[in-house]
Structure formats: C-alpha cells, structure tokens
Coordinates of N, CA and C in Angstrom, one line a residue:
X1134 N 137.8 112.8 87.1 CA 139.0 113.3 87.9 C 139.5 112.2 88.7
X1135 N 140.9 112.3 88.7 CA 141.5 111.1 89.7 C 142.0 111.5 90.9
X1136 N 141.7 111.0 92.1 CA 141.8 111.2 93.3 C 142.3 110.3 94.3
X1137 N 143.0 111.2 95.3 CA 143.2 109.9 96.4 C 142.4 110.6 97.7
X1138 N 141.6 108.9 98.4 CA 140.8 108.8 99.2 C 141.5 108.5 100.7
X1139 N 141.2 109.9 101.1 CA 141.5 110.3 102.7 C 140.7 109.4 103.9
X1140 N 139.6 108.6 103.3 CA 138.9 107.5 104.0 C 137.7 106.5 103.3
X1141 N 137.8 105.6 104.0 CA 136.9 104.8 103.4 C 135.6 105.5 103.3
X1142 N 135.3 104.8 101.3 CA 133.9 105.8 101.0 C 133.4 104.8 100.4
X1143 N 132.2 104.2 100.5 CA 131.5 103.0 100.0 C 131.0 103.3 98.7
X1144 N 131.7 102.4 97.8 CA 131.5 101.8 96.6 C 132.7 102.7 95.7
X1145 N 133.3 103.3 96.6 CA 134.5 103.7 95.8 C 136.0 103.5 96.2
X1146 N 136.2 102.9 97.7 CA 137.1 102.4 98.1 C 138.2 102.8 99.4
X1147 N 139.3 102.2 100.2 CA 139.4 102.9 101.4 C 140.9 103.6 101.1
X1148 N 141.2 104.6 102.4 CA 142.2 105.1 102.0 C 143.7 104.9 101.5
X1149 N 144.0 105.9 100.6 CA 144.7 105.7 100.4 C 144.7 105.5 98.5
X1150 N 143.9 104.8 98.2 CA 143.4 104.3 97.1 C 143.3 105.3 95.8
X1151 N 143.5 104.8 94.5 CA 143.2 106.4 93.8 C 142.4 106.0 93.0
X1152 N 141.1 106.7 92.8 CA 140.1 106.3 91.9 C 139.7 107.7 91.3
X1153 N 139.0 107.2 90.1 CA 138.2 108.0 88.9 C 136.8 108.6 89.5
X1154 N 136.6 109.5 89.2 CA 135.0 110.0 89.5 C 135.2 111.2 88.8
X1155 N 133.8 111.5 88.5 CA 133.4 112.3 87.7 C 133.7 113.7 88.7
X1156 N 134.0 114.7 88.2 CA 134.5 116.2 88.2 C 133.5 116.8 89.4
X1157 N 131.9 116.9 89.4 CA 131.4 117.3 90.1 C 131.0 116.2 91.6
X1158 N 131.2 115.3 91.7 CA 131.5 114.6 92.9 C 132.8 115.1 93.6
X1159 N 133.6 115.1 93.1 CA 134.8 115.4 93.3 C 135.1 116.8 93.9
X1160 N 134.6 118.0 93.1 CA 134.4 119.3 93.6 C 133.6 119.6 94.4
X1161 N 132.3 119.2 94.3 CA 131.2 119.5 95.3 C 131.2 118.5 96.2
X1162 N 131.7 117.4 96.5 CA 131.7 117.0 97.5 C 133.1 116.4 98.6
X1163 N 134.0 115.4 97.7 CA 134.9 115.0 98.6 C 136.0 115.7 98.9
X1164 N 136.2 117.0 97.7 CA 137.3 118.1 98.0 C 137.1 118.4 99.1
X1165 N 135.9 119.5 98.9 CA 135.2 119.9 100.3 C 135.2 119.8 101.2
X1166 N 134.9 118.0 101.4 CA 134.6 117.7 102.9 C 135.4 117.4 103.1
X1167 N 136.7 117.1 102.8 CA 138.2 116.5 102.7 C 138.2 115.6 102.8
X1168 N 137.3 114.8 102.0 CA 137.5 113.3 102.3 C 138.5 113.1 101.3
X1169 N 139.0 113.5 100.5 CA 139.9 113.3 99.1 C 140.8 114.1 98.8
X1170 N 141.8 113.9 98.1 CA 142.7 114.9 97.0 C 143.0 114.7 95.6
X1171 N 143.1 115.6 95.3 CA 143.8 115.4 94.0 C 144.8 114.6 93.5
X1172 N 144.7 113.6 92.5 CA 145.5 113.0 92.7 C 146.8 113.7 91.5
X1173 N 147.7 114.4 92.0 CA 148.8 114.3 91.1 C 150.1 114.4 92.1
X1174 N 150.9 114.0 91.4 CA 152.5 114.1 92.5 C 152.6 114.7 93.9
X1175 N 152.2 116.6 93.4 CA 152.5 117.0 95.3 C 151.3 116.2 96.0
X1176 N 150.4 116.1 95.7 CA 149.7 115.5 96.5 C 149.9 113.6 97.1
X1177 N 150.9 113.4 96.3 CA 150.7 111.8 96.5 C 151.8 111.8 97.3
X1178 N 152.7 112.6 97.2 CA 153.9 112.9 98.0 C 153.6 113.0 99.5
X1179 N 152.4 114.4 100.1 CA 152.0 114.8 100.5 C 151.3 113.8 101.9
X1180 N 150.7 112.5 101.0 CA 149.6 111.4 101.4 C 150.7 110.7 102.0
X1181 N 151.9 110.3 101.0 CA 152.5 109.1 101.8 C 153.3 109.6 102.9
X1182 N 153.8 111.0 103.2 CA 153.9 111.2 104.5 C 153.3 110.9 105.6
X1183 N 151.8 111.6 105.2 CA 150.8 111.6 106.1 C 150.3 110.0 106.2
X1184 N 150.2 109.3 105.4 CA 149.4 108.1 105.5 C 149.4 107.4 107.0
X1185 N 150.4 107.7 107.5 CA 150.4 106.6 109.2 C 149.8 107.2 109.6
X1186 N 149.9 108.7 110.0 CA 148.9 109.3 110.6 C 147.4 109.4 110.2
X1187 N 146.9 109.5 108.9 CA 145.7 109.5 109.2 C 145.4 107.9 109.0
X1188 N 145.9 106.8 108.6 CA 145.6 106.0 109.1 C 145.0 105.7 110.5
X1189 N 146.1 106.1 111.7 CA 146.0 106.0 113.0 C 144.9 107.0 112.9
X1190 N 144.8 108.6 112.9 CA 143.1 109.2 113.1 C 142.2 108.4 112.2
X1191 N 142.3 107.7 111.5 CA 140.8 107.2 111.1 C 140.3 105.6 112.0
X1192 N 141.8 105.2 112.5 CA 141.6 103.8 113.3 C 140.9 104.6 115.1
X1193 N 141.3 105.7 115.5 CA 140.7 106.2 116.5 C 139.1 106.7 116.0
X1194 N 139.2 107.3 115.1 CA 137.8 107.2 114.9 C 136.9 106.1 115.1
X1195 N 137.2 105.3 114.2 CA 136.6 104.4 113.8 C 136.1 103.6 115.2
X1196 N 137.4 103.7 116.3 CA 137.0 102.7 117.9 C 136.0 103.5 118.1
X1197 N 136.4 104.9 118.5 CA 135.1 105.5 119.0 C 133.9 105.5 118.6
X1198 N 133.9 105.2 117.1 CA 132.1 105.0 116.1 C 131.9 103.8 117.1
X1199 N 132.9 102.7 117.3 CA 132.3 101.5 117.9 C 131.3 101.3 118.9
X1200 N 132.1 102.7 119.5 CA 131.9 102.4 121.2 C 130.2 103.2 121.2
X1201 N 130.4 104.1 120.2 CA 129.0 105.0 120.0 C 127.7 104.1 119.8
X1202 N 128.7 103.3 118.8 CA 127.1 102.7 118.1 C 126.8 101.2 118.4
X1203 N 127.8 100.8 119.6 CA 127.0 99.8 120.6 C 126.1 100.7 121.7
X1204 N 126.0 101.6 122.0 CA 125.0 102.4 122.8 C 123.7 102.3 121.8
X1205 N 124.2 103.3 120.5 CA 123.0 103.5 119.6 C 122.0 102.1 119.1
X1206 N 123.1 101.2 118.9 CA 122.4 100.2 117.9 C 121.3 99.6 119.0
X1207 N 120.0 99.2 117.9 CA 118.8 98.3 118.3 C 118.0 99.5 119.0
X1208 N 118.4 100.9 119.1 CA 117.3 102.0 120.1 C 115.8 101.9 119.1
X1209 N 115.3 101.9 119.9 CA 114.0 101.5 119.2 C 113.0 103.2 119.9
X1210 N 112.8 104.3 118.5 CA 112.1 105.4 118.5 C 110.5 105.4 118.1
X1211 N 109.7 105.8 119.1 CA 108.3 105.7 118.7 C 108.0 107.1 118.0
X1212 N 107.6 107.0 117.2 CA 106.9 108.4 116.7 C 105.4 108.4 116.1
X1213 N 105.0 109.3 117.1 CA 103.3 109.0 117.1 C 103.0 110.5 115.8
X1214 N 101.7 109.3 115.0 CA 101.4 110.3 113.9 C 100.3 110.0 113.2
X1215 N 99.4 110.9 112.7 CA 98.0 110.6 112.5 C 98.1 109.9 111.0
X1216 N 97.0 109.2 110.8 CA 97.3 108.2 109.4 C 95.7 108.0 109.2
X1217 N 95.6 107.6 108.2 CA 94.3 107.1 107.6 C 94.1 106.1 107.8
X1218 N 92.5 105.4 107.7 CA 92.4 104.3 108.0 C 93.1 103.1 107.0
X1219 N 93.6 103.1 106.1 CA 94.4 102.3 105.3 C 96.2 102.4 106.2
X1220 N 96.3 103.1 107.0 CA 97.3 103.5 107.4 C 98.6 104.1 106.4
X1221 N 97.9 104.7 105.8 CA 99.2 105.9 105.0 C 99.1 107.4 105.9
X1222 N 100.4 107.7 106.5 CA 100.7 108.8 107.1 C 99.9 110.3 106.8
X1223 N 99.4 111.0 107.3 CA 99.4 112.5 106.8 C 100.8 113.2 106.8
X1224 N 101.4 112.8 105.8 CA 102.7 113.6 106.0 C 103.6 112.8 106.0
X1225 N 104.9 112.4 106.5 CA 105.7 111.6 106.5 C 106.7 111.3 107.9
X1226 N 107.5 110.7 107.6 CA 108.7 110.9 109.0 C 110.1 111.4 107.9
X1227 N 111.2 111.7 108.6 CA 111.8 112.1 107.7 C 113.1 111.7 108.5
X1228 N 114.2 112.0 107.8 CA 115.4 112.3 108.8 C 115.6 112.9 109.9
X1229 N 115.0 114.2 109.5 CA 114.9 115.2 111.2 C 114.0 114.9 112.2
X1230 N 113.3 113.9 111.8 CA 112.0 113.0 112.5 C 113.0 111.9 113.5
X1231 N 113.7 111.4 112.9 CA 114.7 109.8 113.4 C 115.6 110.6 114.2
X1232 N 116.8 111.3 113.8 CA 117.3 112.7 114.9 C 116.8 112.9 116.0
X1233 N 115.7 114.2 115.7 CA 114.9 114.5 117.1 C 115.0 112.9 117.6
X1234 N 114.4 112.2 117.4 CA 113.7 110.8 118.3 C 114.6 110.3 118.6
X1235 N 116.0 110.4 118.3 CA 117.4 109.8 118.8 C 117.9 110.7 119.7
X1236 N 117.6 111.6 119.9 CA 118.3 112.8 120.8 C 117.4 113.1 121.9
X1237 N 115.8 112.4 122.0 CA 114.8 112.2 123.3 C 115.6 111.3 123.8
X1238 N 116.1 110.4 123.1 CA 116.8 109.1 124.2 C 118.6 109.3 124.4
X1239 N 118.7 110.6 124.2 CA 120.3 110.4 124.9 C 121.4 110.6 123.9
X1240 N 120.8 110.0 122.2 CA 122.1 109.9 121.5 C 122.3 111.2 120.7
X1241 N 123.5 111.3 120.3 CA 123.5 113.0 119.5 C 124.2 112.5 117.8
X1242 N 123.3 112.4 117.1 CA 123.4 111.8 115.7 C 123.4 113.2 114.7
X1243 N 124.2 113.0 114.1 CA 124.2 114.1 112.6 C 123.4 113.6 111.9
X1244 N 122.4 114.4 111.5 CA 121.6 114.4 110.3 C 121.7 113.4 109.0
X1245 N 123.5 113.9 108.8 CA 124.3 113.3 107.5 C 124.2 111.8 108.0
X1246 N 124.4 111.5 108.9 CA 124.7 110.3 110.0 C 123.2 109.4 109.3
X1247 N 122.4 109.3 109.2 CA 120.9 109.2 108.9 C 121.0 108.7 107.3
X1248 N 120.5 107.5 107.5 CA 120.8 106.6 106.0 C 119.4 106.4 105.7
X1249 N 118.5 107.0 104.9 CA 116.9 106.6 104.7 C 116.6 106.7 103.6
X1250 N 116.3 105.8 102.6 CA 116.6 105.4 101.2 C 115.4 106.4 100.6
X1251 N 114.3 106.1 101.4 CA 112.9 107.6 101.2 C 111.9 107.6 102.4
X1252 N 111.6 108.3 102.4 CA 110.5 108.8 104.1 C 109.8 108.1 104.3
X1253 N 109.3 108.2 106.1 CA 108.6 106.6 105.8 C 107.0 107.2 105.9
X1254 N 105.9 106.5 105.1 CA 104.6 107.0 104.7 C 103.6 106.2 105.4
X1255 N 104.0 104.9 105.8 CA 103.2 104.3 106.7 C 103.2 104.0 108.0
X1256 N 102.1 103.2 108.6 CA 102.0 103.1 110.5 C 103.4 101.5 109.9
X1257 N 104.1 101.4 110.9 CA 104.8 100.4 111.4 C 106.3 100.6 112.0
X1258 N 106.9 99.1 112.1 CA 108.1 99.5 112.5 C 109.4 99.3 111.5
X1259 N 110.0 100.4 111.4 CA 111.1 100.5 110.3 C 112.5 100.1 111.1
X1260 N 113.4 99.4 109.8 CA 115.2 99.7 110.1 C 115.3 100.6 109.6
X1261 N 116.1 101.7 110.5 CA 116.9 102.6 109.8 C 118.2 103.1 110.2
X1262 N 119.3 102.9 109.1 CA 120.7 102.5 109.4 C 121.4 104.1 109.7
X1263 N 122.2 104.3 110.7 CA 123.0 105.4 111.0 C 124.6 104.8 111.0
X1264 N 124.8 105.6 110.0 CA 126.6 105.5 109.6 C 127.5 106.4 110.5
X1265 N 127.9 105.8 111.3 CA 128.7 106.9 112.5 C 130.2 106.9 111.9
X1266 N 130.4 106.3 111.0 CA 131.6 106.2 110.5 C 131.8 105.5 108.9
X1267 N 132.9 105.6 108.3 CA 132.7 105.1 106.9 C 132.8 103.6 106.9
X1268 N 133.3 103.0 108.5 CA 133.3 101.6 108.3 C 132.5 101.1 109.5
X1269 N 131.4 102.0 110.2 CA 130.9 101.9 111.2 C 129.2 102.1 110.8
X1270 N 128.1 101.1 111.0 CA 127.1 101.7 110.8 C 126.1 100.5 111.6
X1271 N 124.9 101.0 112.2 CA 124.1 100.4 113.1 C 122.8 100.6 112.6
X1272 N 121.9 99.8 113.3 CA 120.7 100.0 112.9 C 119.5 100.2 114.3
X1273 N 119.0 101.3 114.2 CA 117.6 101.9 114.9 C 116.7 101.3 114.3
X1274 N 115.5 101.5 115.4 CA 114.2 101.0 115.2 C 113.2 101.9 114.7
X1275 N 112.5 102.7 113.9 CA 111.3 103.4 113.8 C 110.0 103.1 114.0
X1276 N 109.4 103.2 115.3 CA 108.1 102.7 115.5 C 106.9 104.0 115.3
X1277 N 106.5 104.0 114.1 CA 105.5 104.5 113.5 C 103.7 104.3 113.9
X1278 N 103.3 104.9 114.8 CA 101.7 104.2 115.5 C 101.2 105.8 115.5
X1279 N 99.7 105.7 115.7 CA 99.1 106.6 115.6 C 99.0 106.8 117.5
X1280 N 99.2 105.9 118.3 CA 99.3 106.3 119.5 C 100.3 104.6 120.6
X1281 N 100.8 105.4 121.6 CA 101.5 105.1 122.6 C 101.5 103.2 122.7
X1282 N 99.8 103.0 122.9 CA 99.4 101.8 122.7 C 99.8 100.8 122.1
X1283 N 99.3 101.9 120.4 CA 99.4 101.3 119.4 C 101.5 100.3 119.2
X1284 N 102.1 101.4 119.4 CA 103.0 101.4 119.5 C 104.2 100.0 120.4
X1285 N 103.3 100.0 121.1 CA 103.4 99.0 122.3 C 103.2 97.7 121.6
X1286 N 102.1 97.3 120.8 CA 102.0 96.2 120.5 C 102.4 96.1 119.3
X1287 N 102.8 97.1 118.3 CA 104.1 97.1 117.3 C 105.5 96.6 117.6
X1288 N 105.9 96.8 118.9 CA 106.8 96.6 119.2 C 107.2 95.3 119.8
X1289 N 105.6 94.2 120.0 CA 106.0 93.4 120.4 C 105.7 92.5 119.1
X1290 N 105.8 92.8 118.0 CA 105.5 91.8 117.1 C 104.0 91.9 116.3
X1291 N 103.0 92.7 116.9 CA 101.9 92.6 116.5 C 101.5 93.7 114.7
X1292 N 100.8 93.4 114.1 CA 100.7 94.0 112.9 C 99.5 94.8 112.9
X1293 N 99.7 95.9 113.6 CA 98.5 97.0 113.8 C 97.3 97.4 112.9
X1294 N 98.0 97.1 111.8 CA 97.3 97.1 110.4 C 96.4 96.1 110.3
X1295 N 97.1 95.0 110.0 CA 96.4 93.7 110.0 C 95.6 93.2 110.8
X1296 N 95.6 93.9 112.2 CA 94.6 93.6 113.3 C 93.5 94.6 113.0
X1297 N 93.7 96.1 112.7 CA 92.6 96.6 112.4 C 91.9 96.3 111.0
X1298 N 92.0 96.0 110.0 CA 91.1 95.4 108.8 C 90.6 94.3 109.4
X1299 N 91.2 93.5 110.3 CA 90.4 92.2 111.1 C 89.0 92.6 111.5
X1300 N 89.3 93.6 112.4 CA 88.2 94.0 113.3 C 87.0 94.7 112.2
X1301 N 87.7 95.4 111.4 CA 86.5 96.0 110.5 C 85.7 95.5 110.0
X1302 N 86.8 93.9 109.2 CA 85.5 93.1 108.9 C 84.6 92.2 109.6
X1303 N 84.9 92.0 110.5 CA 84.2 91.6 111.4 C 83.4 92.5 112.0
X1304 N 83.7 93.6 111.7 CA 81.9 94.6 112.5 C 81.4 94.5 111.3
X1305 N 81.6 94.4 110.0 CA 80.9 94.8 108.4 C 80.0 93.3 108.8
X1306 N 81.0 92.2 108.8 CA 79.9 90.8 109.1 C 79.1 91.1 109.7
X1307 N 79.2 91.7 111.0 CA 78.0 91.8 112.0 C 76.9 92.5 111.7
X1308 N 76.9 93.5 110.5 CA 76.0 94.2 110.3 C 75.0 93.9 109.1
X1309 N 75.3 92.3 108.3 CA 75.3 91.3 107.7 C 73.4 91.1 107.7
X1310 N 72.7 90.9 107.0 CA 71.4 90.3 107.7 C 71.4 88.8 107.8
X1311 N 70.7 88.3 108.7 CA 70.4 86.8 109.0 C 70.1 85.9 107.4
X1312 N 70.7 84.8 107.8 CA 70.0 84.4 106.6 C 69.6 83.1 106.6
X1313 N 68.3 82.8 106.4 CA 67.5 81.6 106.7 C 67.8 80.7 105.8
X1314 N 68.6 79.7 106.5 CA 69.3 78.3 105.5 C 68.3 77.8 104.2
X1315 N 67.0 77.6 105.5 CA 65.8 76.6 104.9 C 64.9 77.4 104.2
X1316 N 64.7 78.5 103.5 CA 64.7 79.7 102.3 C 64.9 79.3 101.0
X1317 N 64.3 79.1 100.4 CA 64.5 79.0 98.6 C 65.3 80.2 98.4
X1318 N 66.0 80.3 97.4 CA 66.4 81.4 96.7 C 64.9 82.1 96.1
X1319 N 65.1 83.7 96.4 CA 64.5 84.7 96.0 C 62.8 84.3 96.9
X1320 N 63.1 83.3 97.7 CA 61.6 83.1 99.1 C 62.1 84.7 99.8
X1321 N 60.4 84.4 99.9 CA 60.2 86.1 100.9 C 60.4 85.2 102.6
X1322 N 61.0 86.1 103.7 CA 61.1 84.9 104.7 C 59.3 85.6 105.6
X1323 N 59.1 84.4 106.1 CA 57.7 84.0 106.6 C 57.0 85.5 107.3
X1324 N 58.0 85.6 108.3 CA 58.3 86.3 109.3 C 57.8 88.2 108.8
X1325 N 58.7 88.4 107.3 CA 57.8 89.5 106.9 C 57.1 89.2 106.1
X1326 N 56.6 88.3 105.9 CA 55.4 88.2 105.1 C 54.2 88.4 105.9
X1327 N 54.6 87.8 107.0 CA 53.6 88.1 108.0 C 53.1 89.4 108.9
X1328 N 54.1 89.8 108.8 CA 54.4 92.2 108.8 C 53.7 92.3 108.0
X1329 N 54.2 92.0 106.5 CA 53.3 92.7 105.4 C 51.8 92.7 105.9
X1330 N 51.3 91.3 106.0 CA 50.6 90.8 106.0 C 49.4 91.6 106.8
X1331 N 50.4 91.9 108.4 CA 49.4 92.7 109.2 C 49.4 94.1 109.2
X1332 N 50.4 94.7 108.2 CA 50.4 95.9 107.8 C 48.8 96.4 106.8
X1333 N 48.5 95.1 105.5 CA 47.3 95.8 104.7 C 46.4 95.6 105.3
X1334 N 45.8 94.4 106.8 CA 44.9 94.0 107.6 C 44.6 96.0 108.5
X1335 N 45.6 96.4 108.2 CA 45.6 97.5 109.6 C 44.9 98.2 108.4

C-alpha cells in the first residue's frame, strides 16, 4: 500500500514522503495511529494544505522532546533483583520495569516510549534508549544488582560479576590442601605417616 508519512518513522522516511509498505503495517498500525495516509489524490491534496502546519506541530514537538530528554538523558535506574550465583535473573526486567524506575525519579515516559531489543536477564548495567519523539531519542542507565551496595559499585565502574568469581576462587584455593614441594610424587608426607604410625602402636 502507498502512503504519505504524517512524521518521521525510522527506516521508512520523514514527512511528507510517500512510501510502499505492506497492507497490514499500514492498517494496523500507521492508519491508526495517524502517523500516515493514504496515498491517493484527496489525500495528497489534503497533505499539501496541511503540510506547514503539521510541519510547524511536529517542529514544536520535537523542541519540547528536546527539552524532555535533556532532563531524561544519562538517568541512571537501579533495580534490585534476586539472581543466581552465575548472575542470571530469576525473572527478568522488562519495559514496565524501566517505566516504573523512571517515574521513581520524576520522569513520566510512555511505555511505547521504551526501546528494549529483549529483557534484560542478567546482574549489570544496561543502555536503554527512550524515543520521546521520531527524531528525538536518549539513553537511560539500567542498573541491575541484587542489592543497593551492589549497585553502587556497578555504577562506579566495578564488574560485580567478575569480582564475585574472584572471591570464589579464591576461597576454593583456600580450601586447597598444603602441598609439600620436597615430596616425590605419590610420597606419603612424613607427618601422616607418623599418625598412621601412632594410630597401629595404640
């Protein structure tokens, strides 16, 4: 179906423009939302009246995304959540996860607004991009920790992950037995031999 585009729509082009798309794009979504029309005569007629004007509403728009999403951009959301020791989530974070956590700090983001290619499953810190406009879009922080702390030193650079496998192997070393340099291979060391020793005397 051929159409003209009421605003910039990424990867298909800005207003004004008339492009091809398949029938159910077209009906189920940009009719709909009005981002588009149909492209035949009344309608192109229609557009080039209107063109200055929604030009001008989409250039007002668009300042105001501005002004929004220098507040929004760089907000950095913690969301505390239990994870396994490999650090894979029980569960996930989601869109309405990044939302809520944007609306604890002040901003009021649409859902639709929320660009998340797939949920996030692990402890760290994520980009995740909010499109306040078709030519306007910023990027939030997702700070994923299993607690407050944790979070804290995610935020300053630290790899929470990487620091706990540290630690683990280093207690596994610790629990390591000693091992006597000056020992032949497969020597019994002295020490229990000498246990044994007063073990069959007893």
């Amino acid at each position: 179906m051929d159409i003209i585009l009421l605003e910039r729509i990424e990867k298909l082009g800005t207003i004004g423009d008339v492009v091809t798309v398949k029938d159910g794009y077209a009906r189920n979504f940009l009719l709909p939302q009005k981002k588009a029309l149909r492209a035949n005569d009344a309608n192109r007629k229609v557009f080039e009246a209107n063109r200055d004007r929604l030009e001008k509403e989409n250039a007002d728009r668009r300042s105001d995304a501005e002004k929004a999403g220098e507040k929004v951009a760089g907000t950095e959301i913690v969301l505390i959540r239990a994870s396994s020791n490999s650090g894979q989530l029980y569960g996930s974070v989601n869109v309405r996860d990044i939302v809520a956590g944007l609306e604890e700090k002040g901003h009021q983001i649409d859902k639709r607004q929320v660009i998340m290619g797939s949920p996030i499953k692990t402890l760290g810190v994520f980009d995740v991009t909010v499109a306040l406009h078709p030519e306007v879009r910023v990027t939030v922080k997702a700070n994923v920790a299993r607690s407050d702390d944790e979070a804290e030193l995610q935020s300053k650079g630290v790899d929470v992950m990487a620091q706990m496998f540290e630690e683990e192997r280093a207690e596994s070393e610790g629990f390591t037995e000693a091992v006597d340099p000056n020992a032949e291979p497969g020597e019994i060391p002295e020490e229990l031999l000498q246990g044994a020793e007063e073990d069959s005397e007893a």
